[in-house]
């Protein structure tokens, strides 16, 4: 758990550094961005492997659930349900999905306000597509992007990047950071843990994790 | 003690020669950013020392000739010339500001009375010519002393203008501007031994220029992948071989060195030799990848060896052996357990330089807390010295410092936790022939000389 928290803290820190490096004179530095993305990738791997280890001893349950009961599920039940097969990659979409709805419902004050109904619908639709075999990261990234498009109007103003820097050499990165970062800061791990300790890190992990996937690509895709 | 070494190591015979910096007592405030020294370089004779700073200025120091009347005042370095090399620019196309910080200065070998150097910021390299004027013509026929045209009716005879001595004036003029050669940020420049060409390297490409031609350069290395998402390593430093004008080396963020031969092909993407040390699995950590990035590479004066600096070590490589370095020296291994904190305060990204002494027997590099380290390759002894105002009163003798990592602590030891990570020595230079070193500590320049063995044999 400590490892998980530490890895997540490093991921958050890396995202912040990435965002901050855009503000520096001289523009984004390729070497620095590469180093930050390497650390983010290692942190993500560490986080995922630590999560898998943490859940391994628990009884595995069938991962298939309907979205509505998930909304009303208690945190404990959810934690047990997340003890999916040991394969880290396959289990991650499920916990991602389960966490999302309760988080949106139970911690509205902490996170960027997102219409739960809208997100639920979108998750269903993307899941039922069925065409997303493998490639967990892209699925998560797309999920987030669909939501974000719906919630973009609700992004808090306090994290508007300076207008002069909004566009530049790396417009895609700018947009990604603008959306992701605001969400991440609102769901910081420092928020009072209203949820049981087993899940307290999760509300913040979700945006960081998907952000990481997008960011890891965005970093070098300029 | 064999000659040619900084001796005796351990008793600190280095003494302060000059100290350049603000005169007021040390204030616990960070200096203005523009004054932070960003590069230091001796010229080929060691008579001149150039520094560049973040404000785009270049300051050149000249060594005073040793006076026979006062043999104790060994030649000290005084300011010779100061000029603004680069100004901040704005790239309108990309909406990016281009920093005026001088990344590197390299002297050209002197070919006439004038001195020339190349200075570069992130995007543009400039060739500066430094000339001295100590005579001026007097006795013009058509102009008077102030330069005003004479009334022709007063001119009754012709005279030949005569050169009369005047106060020394150092003039600096930009002779060439090598612009628009780089998309990414320039990290190094290196003058070829042919004295006609030089190369400049950015994160992904290396260009070859002719010193007289500014509108064209040849790309000799390009490691940009077709898909930028596949990018895994960048170029961090590069240098021409000191004697073979066809050979150069470049280092990467993954810790490898590539020696390239320009005779092999026009584009030197394929290396002639790849120097890479397999990673020690016991040292593997979360931040292994980024601390293995090579921040500086320097050929030895002999041309036989290369010196590299990564975050925790300096390594000596033999050009004849690619598998691993022949020597590895720990600069500050006590930081290995603190990498996470160093990542948080961005110190893990610091790019330290390294230097050889004139005889390639001692290597030097900087560290934190204004410490710098020297390693004697022959005796395998090392010393840690501090560049501080207290230790730099003229003729003061430098005292070796020690960082204690637990265990027995001596009186003057510094504990790892009390190291000041804002005081870092990134840039150092060693006189090409004598035991004189220049240390840049933030906005201060220290010049130390070893009195015992001040001449290399």
mmCIF file of N, CA and C in Angstrom, chain B residues 167-233:
data_model
loop_
_atom_site.group_PDB
_atom_site.id
_atom_site.type_symbol
_atom_site.label_atom_id
_atom_site.label_comp_id
_atom_site.label_asym_id
_atom_site.label_seq_id
_atom_site.Cartn_x
_atom_site.Cartn_y
_atom_site.Cartn_z
ATOM 1 N N UNK B 167 45.970 53.881 -24.408
ATOM 2 C CA UNK B 167 45.549 52.885 -23.421
ATOM 3 C C UNK B 167 44.971 51.678 -24.134
ATOM 4 N N UNK B 168 45.290 50.536 -23.610
ATOM 5 C CA UNK B 168 44.820 49.309 -24.243
ATOM 6 C C UNK B 168 43.295 49.273 -24.314
ATOM 7 N N UNK B 169 42.821 48.990 -25.500
ATOM 8 C CA UNK B 169 41.382 48.849 -25.662
ATOM 9 C C UNK B 169 41.127 47.479 -26.267
ATOM 10 N N UNK B 170 40.229 46.744 -25.669
ATOM 11 C CA UNK B 170 39.887 45.425 -26.192
ATOM 12 C C UNK B 170 38.572 45.553 -26.942
ATOM 13 N N UNK B 171 38.612 45.186 -28.198
ATOM 14 C CA UNK B 171 37.400 45.293 -29.009
ATOM 15 C C UNK B 171 36.899 43.916 -29.364
ATOM 16 N N UNK B 172 35.607 43.757 -29.258
ATOM 17 C CA UNK B 172 34.995 42.470 -29.571
ATOM 18 C C UNK B 172 33.948 42.701 -30.645
ATOM 19 N N UNK B 173 33.991 41.900 -31.672
ATOM 20 C CA UNK B 173 32.974 42.060 -32.717
ATOM 21 C C UNK B 173 32.469 40.694 -33.164
ATOM 22 N N UNK B 174 31.179 40.615 -33.449
ATOM 23 C CA UNK B 174 30.626 39.349 -33.948
ATOM 24 C C UNK B 174 30.966 39.196 -35.422
ATOM 25 N N UNK B 175 31.709 38.138 -35.725
ATOM 26 C CA UNK B 175 32.125 37.957 -37.105
ATOM 27 C C UNK B 175 31.183 37.050 -37.888
ATOM 28 N N UNK B 176 30.597 36.083 -37.200
ATOM 29 C CA UNK B 176 29.669 35.177 -37.874
ATOM 30 C C UNK B 176 28.517 34.885 -36.931
ATOM 31 N N UNK B 177 27.353 34.701 -37.522
ATOM 32 C CA UNK B 177 26.195 34.249 -36.758
ATOM 33 C C UNK B 177 25.650 33.019 -37.457
ATOM 34 N N UNK B 178 25.686 31.894 -36.773
ATOM 35 C CA UNK B 178 25.229 30.623 -37.345
ATOM 36 C C UNK B 178 23.846 30.345 -36.774
ATOM 37 N N UNK B 179 22.847 30.739 -37.521
ATOM 38 C CA UNK B 179 21.478 30.664 -36.991
ATOM 39 C C UNK B 179 20.654 29.647 -37.761
ATOM 40 N N UNK B 180 19.538 29.305 -37.201
ATOM 41 C CA UNK B 180 18.532 28.442 -37.842
ATOM 42 C C UNK B 180 19.049 27.066 -38.203
ATOM 43 N N UNK B 181 20.010 26.578 -37.429
ATOM 44 C CA UNK B 181 20.507 25.244 -37.736
ATOM 45 C C UNK B 181 19.846 24.166 -36.899
ATOM 46 N N UNK B 182 19.151 24.580 -35.838
ATOM 47 C CA UNK B 182 18.680 23.596 -34.878
ATOM 48 C C UNK B 182 17.229 23.806 -34.491
ATOM 49 N N UNK B 183 16.500 22.700 -34.522
ATOM 50 C CA UNK B 183 15.109 22.726 -34.078
ATOM 51 C C UNK B 183 15.040 22.564 -32.570
ATOM 52 N N UNK B 184 15.916 21.742 -32.040
ATOM 53 C CA UNK B 184 15.909 21.468 -30.610
ATOM 54 C C UNK B 184 17.006 22.286 -29.933
ATOM 55 N N UNK B 185 17.173 22.102 -28.650
ATOM 56 C CA UNK B 185 18.078 22.971 -27.898
ATOM 57 C C UNK B 185 19.524 22.498 -28.013
ATOM 58 N N UNK B 186 20.410 23.429 -28.391
ATOM 59 C CA UNK B 186 21.824 23.097 -28.540
ATOM 60 C C UNK B 186 22.412 22.810 -27.168
ATOM 61 N N UNK B 187 23.095 21.655 -27.036
ATOM 62 C CA UNK B 187 23.726 21.345 -25.758
ATOM 63 C C UNK B 187 25.243 21.430 -25.813
ATOM 64 N N UNK B 188 25.845 21.331 -27.005
ATOM 65 C CA UNK B 188 27.306 21.407 -27.061
ATOM 66 C C UNK B 188 27.793 21.856 -28.423
ATOM 67 N N UNK B 189 29.001 22.431 -28.407
ATOM 68 C CA UNK B 189 29.704 22.761 -29.647
ATOM 69 C C UNK B 189 31.134 22.278 -29.476
ATOM 70 N N UNK B 190 31.786 21.989 -30.591
ATOM 71 C CA UNK B 190 33.157 21.511 -30.502
ATOM 72 C C UNK B 190 33.897 21.894 -31.773
ATOM 73 N N UNK B 191 35.066 22.501 -31.601
ATOM 74 C CA UNK B 191 35.852 22.927 -32.752
ATOM 75 C C UNK B 191 36.728 21.766 -33.202
ATOM 76 N N UNK B 192 36.772 21.542 -34.495
ATOM 77 C CA UNK B 192 37.562 20.435 -35.029
ATOM 78 C C UNK B 192 39.045 20.778 -35.011
ATOM 79 N N UNK B 193 39.871 19.747 -34.977
ATOM 80 C CA UNK B 193 41.322 19.975 -34.982
ATOM 81 C C UNK B 193 41.800 20.523 -36.327
ATOM 82 N N UNK B 194 40.941 20.472 -37.335
ATOM 83 C CA UNK B 194 41.343 21.048 -38.623
ATOM 84 C C UNK B 194 41.237 22.573 -38.623
ATOM 85 N N UNK B 195 40.684 23.116 -37.553
ATOM 86 C CA UNK B 195 40.539 24.563 -37.375
ATOM 87 C C UNK B 195 39.697 25.220 -38.456
ATOM 88 N N UNK B 196 38.969 24.421 -39.201
ATOM 89 C CA UNK B 196 38.108 24.985 -40.245
ATOM 90 C C UNK B 196 36.645 24.702 -39.976
ATOM 91 N N UNK B 197 36.383 23.600 -39.297
ATOM 92 C CA UNK B 197 34.999 23.211 -39.090
ATOM 93 C C UNK B 197 34.728 23.079 -37.601
ATOM 94 N N UNK B 198 33.452 23.057 -37.284
ATOM 95 C CA UNK B 198 33.068 22.778 -35.905
ATOM 96 C C UNK B 198 31.705 22.111 -35.948
ATOM 97 N N UNK B 199 31.325 21.485 -34.852
ATOM 98 C CA UNK B 199 30.006 20.867 -34.849
ATOM 99 C C UNK B 199 29.174 21.412 -33.697
ATOM 100 N N UNK B 200 27.877 21.352 -33.878
ATOM 101 C CA UNK B 200 26.938 21.753 -32.838
ATOM 102 C C UNK B 200 25.922 20.628 -32.705
ATOM 103 N N UNK B 201 25.579 20.323 -31.454
ATOM 104 C CA UNK B 201 24.671 19.214 -31.212
ATOM 105 C C UNK B 201 23.456 19.687 -30.430
ATOM 106 N N UNK B 202 22.287 19.222 -30.852
ATOM 107 C CA UNK B 202 21.093 19.448 -30.040
ATOM 108 C C UNK B 202 20.587 18.082 -29.578
ATOM 109 N N UNK B 203 19.362 18.019 -29.094
ATOM 110 C CA UNK B 203 18.870 16.772 -28.507
ATOM 111 C C UNK B 203 18.829 15.621 -29.497
ATOM 112 N N UNK B 204 18.618 15.931 -30.762
ATOM 113 C CA UNK B 204 18.422 14.843 -31.717
ATOM 114 C C UNK B 204 19.365 14.888 -32.915
ATOM 115 N N UNK B 205 20.043 16.002 -33.122
ATOM 116 C CA UNK B 205 20.839 16.124 -34.337
ATOM 117 C C UNK B 205 22.178 16.789 -34.056
ATOM 118 N N UNK B 206 23.138 16.431 -34.904
ATOM 119 C CA UNK B 206 24.439 17.093 -34.848
ATOM 120 C C UNK B 206 24.728 17.661 -36.233
ATOM 121 N N UNK B 207 25.133 18.936 -36.259
ATOM 122 C CA UNK B 207 25.435 19.600 -37.523
ATOM 123 C C UNK B 207 26.908 19.948 -37.605
ATOM 124 N N UNK B 208 27.435 19.872 -38.806
ATOM 125 C CA UNK B 208 28.819 20.252 -39.067
ATOM 126 C C UNK B 208 28.814 21.572 -39.819
ATOM 127 N N UNK B 209 29.556 22.528 -39.313
ATOM 128 C CA UNK B 209 29.623 23.855 -39.932
ATOM 129 C C UNK B 209 31.046 24.126 -40.379
ATOM 130 N N UNK B 210 31.132 25.012 -41.362
ATOM 131 C CA UNK B 210 32.435 25.589 -41.690
ATOM 132 C C UNK B 210 32.477 26.958 -41.027
ATOM 133 N N UNK B 211 33.592 27.277 -40.432
ATOM 134 C CA UNK B 211 33.674 28.516 -39.651
ATOM 135 C C UNK B 211 33.425 29.757 -40.488
ATOM 136 N N UNK B 212 33.614 29.634 -41.803
ATOM 137 C CA UNK B 212 33.433 30.822 -42.637
ATOM 138 C C UNK B 212 32.078 30.873 -43.323
ATOM 139 N N UNK B 213 31.285 29.832 -43.167
ATOM 140 C CA UNK B 213 30.016 29.758 -43.909
ATOM 141 C C UNK B 213 28.863 29.666 -42.926
ATOM 142 N N UNK B 214 27.977 30.634 -43.009
ATOM 143 C CA UNK B 214 26.900 30.681 -42.017
ATOM 144 C C UNK B 214 25.544 30.258 -42.557
ATOM 145 N N UNK B 215 25.396 30.189 -43.865
ATOM 146 C CA UNK B 215 24.059 29.906 -44.381
ATOM 147 C C UNK B 215 23.849 28.432 -44.676
ATOM 148 N N UNK B 216 24.803 27.622 -44.303
ATOM 149 C CA UNK B 216 24.690 26.202 -44.629
ATOM 150 C C UNK B 216 25.360 25.384 -43.551
ATOM 151 N N UNK B 217 24.774 24.259 -43.209
ATOM 152 C CA UNK B 217 25.483 23.320 -42.350
ATOM 153 C C UNK B 217 25.101 21.919 -42.784
ATOM 154 N N UNK B 218 25.964 20.973 -42.504
ATOM 155 C CA UNK B 218 25.694 19.584 -42.864
ATOM 156 C C UNK B 218 25.221 18.834 -41.640
ATOM 157 N N UNK B 219 24.159 18.096 -41.797
ATOM 158 C CA UNK B 219 23.688 17.267 -40.707
ATOM 159 C C UNK B 219 24.454 15.951 -40.729
ATOM 160 N N UNK B 220 25.142 15.633 -39.659
ATOM 161 C CA UNK B 220 25.939 14.405 -39.659
ATOM 162 C C UNK B 220 25.390 13.333 -38.725
ATOM 163 N N UNK B 221 24.540 13.705 -37.804
ATOM 164 C CA UNK B 221 23.887 12.698 -36.964
ATOM 165 C C UNK B 221 22.435 13.114 -36.798
ATOM 166 N N UNK B 222 21.553 12.148 -36.978
ATOM 167 C CA UNK B 222 20.131 12.424 -36.800
ATOM 168 C C UNK B 222 19.503 11.216 -36.137
ATOM 169 N N UNK B 223 19.127 11.361 -34.883
ATOM 170 C CA UNK B 223 18.532 10.209 -34.203
ATOM 171 C C UNK B 223 17.042 10.416 -33.953
ATOM 172 N N UNK B 224 16.476 11.331 -34.696
ATOM 173 C CA UNK B 224 15.045 11.547 -34.517
ATOM 174 C C UNK B 224 14.290 10.361 -35.115
ATOM 175 N N UNK B 225 13.428 9.717 -34.331
ATOM 176 C CA UNK B 225 12.680 8.582 -34.882
ATOM 177 C C UNK B 225 11.555 9.078 -35.784
ATOM 178 N N UNK B 226 11.120 8.211 -36.675
ATOM 179 C CA UNK B 226 10.046 8.591 -37.596
ATOM 180 C C UNK B 226 8.790 8.969 -36.818
ATOM 181 N N UNK B 227 8.556 8.229 -35.743
ATOM 182 C CA UNK B 227 7.419 8.520 -34.886
ATOM 183 C C UNK B 227 7.959 8.986 -33.543
ATOM 184 N N UNK B 228 7.670 10.218 -33.210
ATOM 185 C CA UNK B 228 8.251 10.760 -31.969
ATOM 186 C C UNK B 228 7.825 9.996 -30.727
ATOM 187 N N UNK B 229 6.754 9.260 -30.837
ATOM 188 C CA UNK B 229 6.346 8.462 -29.674
ATOM 189 C C UNK B 229 7.336 7.347 -29.397
ATOM 190 N N UNK B 230 8.158 7.015 -30.406
ATOM 191 C CA UNK B 230 9.146 5.966 -30.197
ATOM 192 C C UNK B 230 10.446 6.499 -29.628
ATOM 193 N N UNK B 231 10.489 7.765 -29.302
ATOM 194 C CA UNK B 231 11.732 8.358 -28.805
ATOM 195 C C UNK B 231 12.116 7.753 -27.470
ATOM 196 N N UNK B 232 13.360 7.266 -27.391
ATOM 197 C CA UNK B 232 13.801 6.682 -26.128
ATOM 198 C C UNK B 232 15.080 7.323 -25.618
ATOM 199 N N UNK B 233 15.828 7.956 -26.513
ATOM 200 C CA UNK B 233 17.053 8.570 -26.027
ATOM 201 C C UNK B 233 17.376 9.820 -26.828
#
